[in-house]
CSV table of C-alpha atoms in Angstrom, one decimal:
chain,number,residue,atom,x,y,z
A,28,MET,CA,-122.8,-4.2,-36.5
A,29,LYS,CA,-119.0,-4.3,-36.9
A,30,ARG,CA,-117.0,-6.6,-35.2
A,31,ARG,CA,-114.0,-5.1,-33.3
A,32,ILE,CA,-110.9,-7.1,-33.6
A,33,VAL,CA,-108.8,-7.6,-30.4
A,34,PRO,CA,-104.9,-8.3,-30.9
A,35,ALA,CA,-104.4,-11.7,-29.9
A,36,ALA,CA,-102.2,-11.6,-26.0
A,37,VAL,CA,-98.2,-11.5,-26.2
A,38,PRO,CA,-96.8,-14.7,-25.4
A,39,ALA,CA,-94.8,-13.9,-21.5
A,40,ALA,CA,-92.1,-15.5,-22.3
A,41,ILE,CA,-91.4,-12.9,-25.2
A,42,LEU,CA,-92.7,-9.7,-23.0
A,43,THR,CA,-89.7,-10.3,-20.8
A,44,VAL,CA,-87.4,-10.7,-23.7
A,45,LEU,CA,-88.7,-7.6,-24.9
A,46,ILE,CA,-88.1,-5.8,-21.4
A,47,VAL,CA,-84.8,-7.1,-20.9
A,48,ILE,CA,-83.8,-5.7,-24.2
A,49,ALA,CA,-85.3,-2.4,-23.5
A,50,MET,CA,-83.5,-2.2,-19.9
A,51,SER,CA,-80.2,-2.9,-21.3
A,52,GLY,CA,-80.8,-0.3,-24.2
A,53,CYS,CA,-80.9,2.4,-21.8
A,54,ARG,CA,-77.6,1.0,-19.3
A,55,THR,CA,-74.5,2.7,-19.6
A,56,VAL,CA,-72.0,0.4,-19.8
A,57,GLU,CA,-68.8,0.5,-17.9
A,58,GLU,CA,-65.6,0.7,-20.3
A,59,PRO,CA,-62.6,-1.5,-18.6
A,60,ALA,CA,-60.0,1.3,-17.2
A,61,PRO,CA,-56.7,1.4,-19.2
A,62,GLN,CA,-54.0,-0.6,-18.1
A,63,PRO,CA,-50.9,0.8,-17.1
A,64,VAL,CA,-48.1,0.0,-20.0
A,65,PRO,CA,-45.3,-1.9,-18.3
A,66,GLN,CA,-42.3,0.4,-18.6
A,67,THR,CA,-39.0,-0.6,-19.8
A,68,VAL,CA,-36.2,0.7,-18.0
A,69,PRO,CA,-33.2,-0.1,-21.1
A,70,GLU,CA,-30.4,-1.2,-20.3
A,71,PRO,CA,-27.2,1.0,-20.2
A,72,GLU,CA,-24.9,0.5,-23.3
A,73,PRO,CA,-21.5,-1.0,-22.3
A,74,ALA,CA,-18.9,2.1,-23.5
A,75,ARG,CA,-16.6,1.5,-26.9
A,76,GLU,CA,-14.0,-0.7,-27.0
A,77,PRO,CA,-10.9,1.1,-25.5
A,78,ASP,CA,-7.6,0.5,-27.9
A,79,PRO,CA,-5.0,-0.7,-26.2
A,80,LEU,CA,-2.7,1.6,-24.4
A,81,ASP,CA,0.8,2.4,-24.9
A,82,ILE,CA,2.6,1.9,-21.9
A,83,GLU,CA,4.7,-0.7,-20.6
A,84,TRP,CA,3.8,-2.3,-17.9
A,85,GLY,CA,6.2,-4.2,-16.1
A,86,GLY,CA,7.6,-2.0,-12.7
A,87,THR,CA,4.5,0.2,-12.2
A,88,ALA,CA,2.3,1.0,-8.9
A,89,TRP,CA,-1.2,2.3,-9.4
A,90,ILE,CA,-3.1,2.7,-6.6
A,91,LEU,CA,-6.3,4.3,-5.8
A,92,PRO,CA,-6.4,7.5,-3.1
A,93,ASP,CA,-8.0,6.9,0.4
A,94,PRO,CA,-10.7,9.4,0.5
A,95,PRO,CA,-10.5,12.9,1.8
A,96,ASP,CA,-12.8,12.2,4.9
A,97,LYS,CA,-11.4,8.8,6.3
A,98,SER,CA,-10.3,9.3,9.5
A,99,PRO,CA,-8.1,8.4,10.9
A,100,LYS,CA,-6.1,8.6,8.6
A,101,GLU,CA,-4.5,5.2,7.9
A,102,PHE,CA,-0.5,5.2,6.5
A,103,PRO,CA,0.1,4.9,3.5
A,104,GLY,CA,-3.1,6.8,2.6
A,105,TYR,CA,-3.5,4.9,-0.5
A,106,ARG,CA,-4.2,1.4,-1.7
A,107,GLY,CA,-3.0,-0.6,-5.1
A,108,PHE,CA,-1.1,-3.0,-6.9
A,109,TYR,CA,2.3,-3.2,-8.7
A,110,LEU,CA,2.9,-5.3,-11.5
A,111,GLY,CA,6.4,-7.3,-11.7
A,112,ARG,CA,8.5,-7.5,-14.2
A,113,ASP,CA,8.6,-11.0,-13.8
A,114,GLY,CA,4.2,-10.8,-14.2
A,115,ARG,CA,4.4,-11.2,-10.5
A,116,LEU,CA,1.5,-8.9,-8.8
A,117,LEU,CA,2.0,-7.5,-6.0
A,118,LEU,CA,-0.9,-5.8,-4.1
A,119,ILE,CA,0.2,-2.7,-2.1
A,120,ASN,CA,-1.8,-2.0,1.6
A,121,GLN,CA,-4.1,-5.5,1.1
A,122,ASP,CA,-2.2,-7.3,3.3
A,123,ASN,CA,-5.1,-9.6,4.0
A,124,ALA,CA,-4.5,-11.2,0.1
A,125,ALA,CA,-1.3,-11.6,-1.5
A,126,GLY,CA,-1.4,-12.0,-6.2
A,127,ASN,CA,0.0,-14.2,-7.8
A,128,ASN,CA,0.6,-13.3,-11.6
A,129,TRP,CA,-0.4,-10.8,-14.4
A,130,LEU,CA,-1.2,-10.4,-17.6
A,131,VAL,CA,-1.8,-7.3,-20.9
A,132,GLU,CA,-3.5,-8.6,-24.1
A,133,GLY,CA,-4.4,-5.8,-26.3
A,134,ASN,CA,-6.8,-3.9,-23.8
A,135,ARG,CA,-7.1,-6.3,-21.5
A,136,ILE,CA,-5.6,-6.9,-18.1
A,137,SER,CA,-6.0,-10.3,-16.1
A,138,LEU,CA,-4.6,-10.1,-13.0
A,139,SER,CA,-4.7,-13.6,-10.3
A,140,LEU,CA,-4.1,-14.3,-6.3
A,141,LEU,CA,-2.3,-16.4,-4.6
A,142,GLU,CA,-5.0,-16.1,-1.9
A,143,GLY,CA,-6.9,-13.7,0.3
A,144,ILE,CA,-9.6,-11.9,-0.9
A,145,PRO,CA,-8.2,-7.9,-1.4
A,146,SER,CA,-9.8,-4.8,-0.3
A,147,LEU,CA,-9.8,-3.4,-4.2
A,148,PRO,CA,-11.7,-6.2,-6.5
A,149,LEU,CA,-8.4,-7.3,-8.4
A,150,ASP,CA,-9.7,-10.8,-9.5
A,151,GLY,CA,-9.8,-11.8,-13.7
A,152,THR,CA,-9.4,-10.0,-16.3
A,153,PHE,CA,-9.9,-6.0,-16.6
A,154,ILE,CA,-10.7,-3.8,-19.7
A,155,ILE,CA,-8.3,-0.7,-19.7
A,156,PHE,CA,-9.9,2.6,-19.9
A,157,PRO,CA,-7.9,5.4,-20.1
A,158,GLY,CA,-7.4,8.5,-17.8
A,159,LEU,CA,-6.7,11.6,-18.8
A,160,PRO,CA,-3.4,12.5,-20.1
A,161,ALA,CA,-0.6,14.3,-18.2
A,162,CYS,CA,2.3,16.4,-19.7
A,163,THR,CA,5.6,15.5,-18.5
A,164,ALA,CA,9.2,16.1,-19.8
A,165,SER,CA,8.4,13.5,-22.8
A,166,GLY,CA,4.9,14.4,-23.7
A,167,GLU,CA,1.7,13.4,-23.1
A,168,GLU,CA,1.9,9.8,-20.6
A,169,ILE,CA,-1.4,8.0,-19.1
A,170,GLN,CA,-1.0,8.9,-15.8
A,171,SER,CA,-4.7,7.1,-14.9
A,172,ILE,CA,-6.6,4.2,-15.5
A,173,ARG,CA,-9.9,3.0,-15.5
A,174,LEU,CA,-10.3,-1.2,-15.0
A,175,VAL,CA,-13.3,-2.4,-16.0
A,176,PRO,CA,-14.6,-6.2,-15.4
A,177,GLU,CA,-15.0,-8.3,-18.3
A,178,ALA,CA,-17.8,-9.8,-17.0
A,179,MET,CA,-19.3,-6.6,-16.6
A,180,PRO,CA,-18.5,-4.5,-19.2
A,181,ALA,CA,-21.6,-1.5,-17.8
A,182,ALA,CA,-20.1,-0.7,-14.7
A,183,ASP,CA,-18.5,2.0,-13.2
A,184,GLY,CA,-14.9,0.1,-12.7
A,185,ILE,CA,-11.7,1.2,-10.2
A,186,THR,CA,-10.0,4.4,-11.7
A,187,LEU,CA,-6.4,3.9,-10.2
A,188,ASN,CA,-3.1,6.6,-10.4
A,189,ARG,CA,-0.3,5.8,-11.6
A,190,VAL,CA,2.2,6.7,-8.5
A,191,ILE,CA,6.5,7.2,-9.4
A,192,VAL,CA,9.1,6.4,-7.1
A,193,ASN,CA,10.7,10.1,-5.1
A,194,ILE,CA,12.9,8.6,-3.0
A,195,ASP,CA,16.0,6.7,-3.7
A,196,ILE,CA,16.1,4.0,-1.7
A,197,ILE,CA,20.1,4.1,-1.0
A,198,GLU,CA,21.1,6.3,1.6
A,199,ASN,CA,17.3,7.1,3.4
A,200,HIS,CA,16.9,6.4,6.7
A,201,TRP,CA,13.2,4.0,6.0
A,202,ILE,CA,10.5,4.2,9.3
A,203,PRO,CA,9.1,1.0,9.9
A,204,ARG,CA,4.4,1.5,9.4
A,205,SER,CA,3.5,-2.2,9.1
A,206,LEU,CA,4.5,-5.0,10.0
A,207,LYS,CA,3.2,-8.7,9.4
A,208,GLY,CA,2.2,-10.5,13.0
A,209,GLY,CA,2.5,-6.6,14.6
A,210,ASP,CA,-0.3,-5.9,15.6
A,211,GLU,CA,0.9,-8.7,18.2
A,212,VAL,CA,3.2,-6.9,19.2
A,213,MET,CA,3.9,-4.0,21.5
A,214,TRP,CA,6.0,-0.8,19.2
A,215,PRO,CA,8.5,0.9,21.2
A,216,MET,CA,8.0,4.7,21.9
A,217,ASN,CA,10.1,7.2,21.5
A,218,ARG,CA,12.9,4.6,19.8
A,219,GLU,CA,13.5,5.5,16.2
A,220,ILE,CA,13.5,2.3,14.3
A,221,HIS,CA,14.8,2.5,11.2
A,222,LEU,CA,16.3,0.7,8.6
A,223,MET,CA,19.1,2.4,6.0
A,224,LEU,CA,20.8,1.0,2.7
A,225,LEU,CA,24.8,2.1,2.3
A,226,PRO,CA,27.0,1.0,-0.4
A,227,GLY,CA,30.2,-0.3,1.4
A,228,VAL,CA,33.8,-1.7,0.0
A,229,THR,CA,32.3,-4.8,-0.6
A,230,GLY,CA,29.0,-3.9,-1.5
A,231,MET,CA,25.7,-2.9,-0.5
A,232,GLY,CA,25.1,-2.9,3.0
A,233,VAL,CA,22.0,-2.6,5.3
A,234,LEU,CA,22.2,-1.3,8.7
A,235,GLY,CA,18.8,-0.6,11.4
A,236,TYR,CA,17.9,0.3,14.6
A,237,GLY,CA,14.6,-2.3,16.6
A,238,GLY,CA,14.6,-0.9,19.9
A,239,GLU,CA,17.0,-2.4,21.6
A,240,ASN,CA,20.0,-3.4,19.5
A,241,ARG,CA,21.4,-2.3,16.3
A,242,PHE,CA,22.0,-4.6,13.4
A,243,ARG,CA,24.4,-4.9,10.1
A,244,GLY,CA,24.8,-6.8,7.3
A,245,ASP,CA,24.7,-7.1,3.3
A,246,VAL,CA,22.2,-6.9,1.0
A,247,GLN,CA,21.8,-7.4,-2.5
A,248,LEU,CA,19.7,-5.2,-4.5
A,249,GLY,CA,18.9,-5.4,-7.9
A,250,GLU,CA,16.1,-3.7,-9.9
A,251,GLU,CA,13.4,-5.6,-7.5
A,252,SER,CA,15.4,-8.3,-5.5
A,253,PHE,CA,16.3,-7.5,-2.0
A,254,VAL,CA,18.1,-10.6,-0.5
A,255,VAL,CA,19.6,-9.7,3.4
A,256,GLY,CA,22.4,-11.8,4.1
A,257,PRO,CA,22.7,-13.1,7.5
A,258,LEU,CA,22.5,-10.2,10.4
A,259,SER,CA,24.8,-9.2,13.2
A,260,MET,CA,23.5,-7.9,16.3
A,261,THR,CA,24.3,-6.2,19.4
A,262,ARG,CA,22.7,-8.5,22.1
A,263,ARG,CA,21.0,-5.9,24.5
A,264,ILE,CA,17.8,-7.5,26.0
A,265,GLY,CA,14.9,-4.8,26.6
A,266,PRO,CA,11.3,-4.4,27.5
A,267,ALA,CA,11.5,-3.6,22.9
A,268,SER,CA,13.0,-7.3,22.8
A,269,GLU,CA,10.0,-8.8,21.3
A,270,PHE,CA,9.4,-6.2,18.4
A,271,GLU,CA,12.7,-6.3,17.7
A,272,ASN,CA,12.9,-9.9,17.2
A,273,LEU,CA,9.5,-10.2,15.1
A,274,TYR,CA,11.2,-7.0,13.0
A,275,VAL,CA,14.8,-8.3,12.2
A,276,ARG,CA,13.3,-11.5,10.8
A,277,ARG,CA,11.0,-9.9,8.8
A,278,ILE,CA,14.0,-8.5,7.0
A,279,SER,CA,16.0,-11.5,6.7
A,280,GLU,CA,12.8,-12.7,5.1
A,281,THR,CA,12.3,-10.6,2.4
A,282,ASN,CA,13.9,-11.2,-1.3
A,283,ARG,CA,11.9,-8.0,-3.3
A,284,PHE,CA,10.5,-4.6,-2.7
A,285,VAL,CA,8.6,-2.4,-4.5
A,286,GLN,CA,8.8,1.8,-4.0
A,287,ALA,CA,5.5,4.3,-4.4
A,288,GLY,CA,6.0,7.5,-3.8
A,289,ASP,CA,7.9,8.2,-0.1
A,290,ASP,CA,6.9,5.1,1.0
A,291,LEU,CA,8.6,1.4,0.8
A,292,PHE,CA,7.0,-2.0,1.0
A,293,LEU,CA,9.1,-5.7,1.6
A,294,TYR,CA,7.6,-8.8,0.6
A,295,ALA,CA,8.3,-12.3,0.5
A,296,GLY,CA,7.8,-13.3,-2.7
A,297,THR,CA,4.5,-11.7,-3.0
A,298,TYR,CA,3.3,-11.5,0.6
A,299,PRO,CA,3.9,-8.4,2.2
A,300,VAL,CA,5.9,-8.4,5.1
A,301,VAL,CA,6.8,-5.0,6.2
A,302,ALA,CA,6.5,-1.4,5.2
A,303,PHE,CA,8.4,1.9,5.8
A,304,ARG,CA,8.2,5.6,5.1
A,305,VAL,CA,10.8,8.0,4.7
A,306,ARG,CA,12.1,10.4,7.1
A,307,LEU,CA,14.5,13.4,5.9
A,308,PHE,CA,16.6,14.8,7.3
A,309,ASP,CA,17.7,18.8,6.5
């Protein structure tokens, strides 16, 4: 009689391991979801460095016109600056600040202020990019520039147009449109406040009307200087006297001027004091 061989019992621990391995072989392993690759936005490259412009900078005025949809329309309809021939910077229609100096070196212009914050960002060093040239009697000339802060060469900057003088300062009727301290007095109604410069026997003279009285005196008029001597006036007193006293005092404080288009701006140093627009008569 043959003996049957019975296999030995498998230890429980080994059996458990074998079951786990078998089950893991049948399980679906989930792969981790792909992580998004962070997108890097390339920084804009600064524009190519421009060549220095062939411009005689001293004695030029540069303006930024107000947006065409600006309402109400305000005098003079633009803002900007004038580069004095003596290196002084005069702000145009930015009466909350006073310019100091300017300097052009190569393709850069440095502008400094005495005080205040102008409505245009005009404090610091800027790279000068040329705008489109315009044809003139003497050939093509740059009529606009774009100033980009040197510290932010990829910025858009501001574009300014060159403005010329349309009207002779002499023998024209200048009507005041803004006045330092003028918000604190009542402007005369229906009275032709004006200022005129006329040549005389002894030199250039200034005369005008302030709302109550006529005044006159001498003026030393130079390429950029405007220095008024003592003014003589009639002695009428009336409702426009407060305005008139301020108006005449501001004219007496003036020592330099800037013309832009049809407008005249008077300054005490680089501080704006009074601005005019011309009135032409047929």
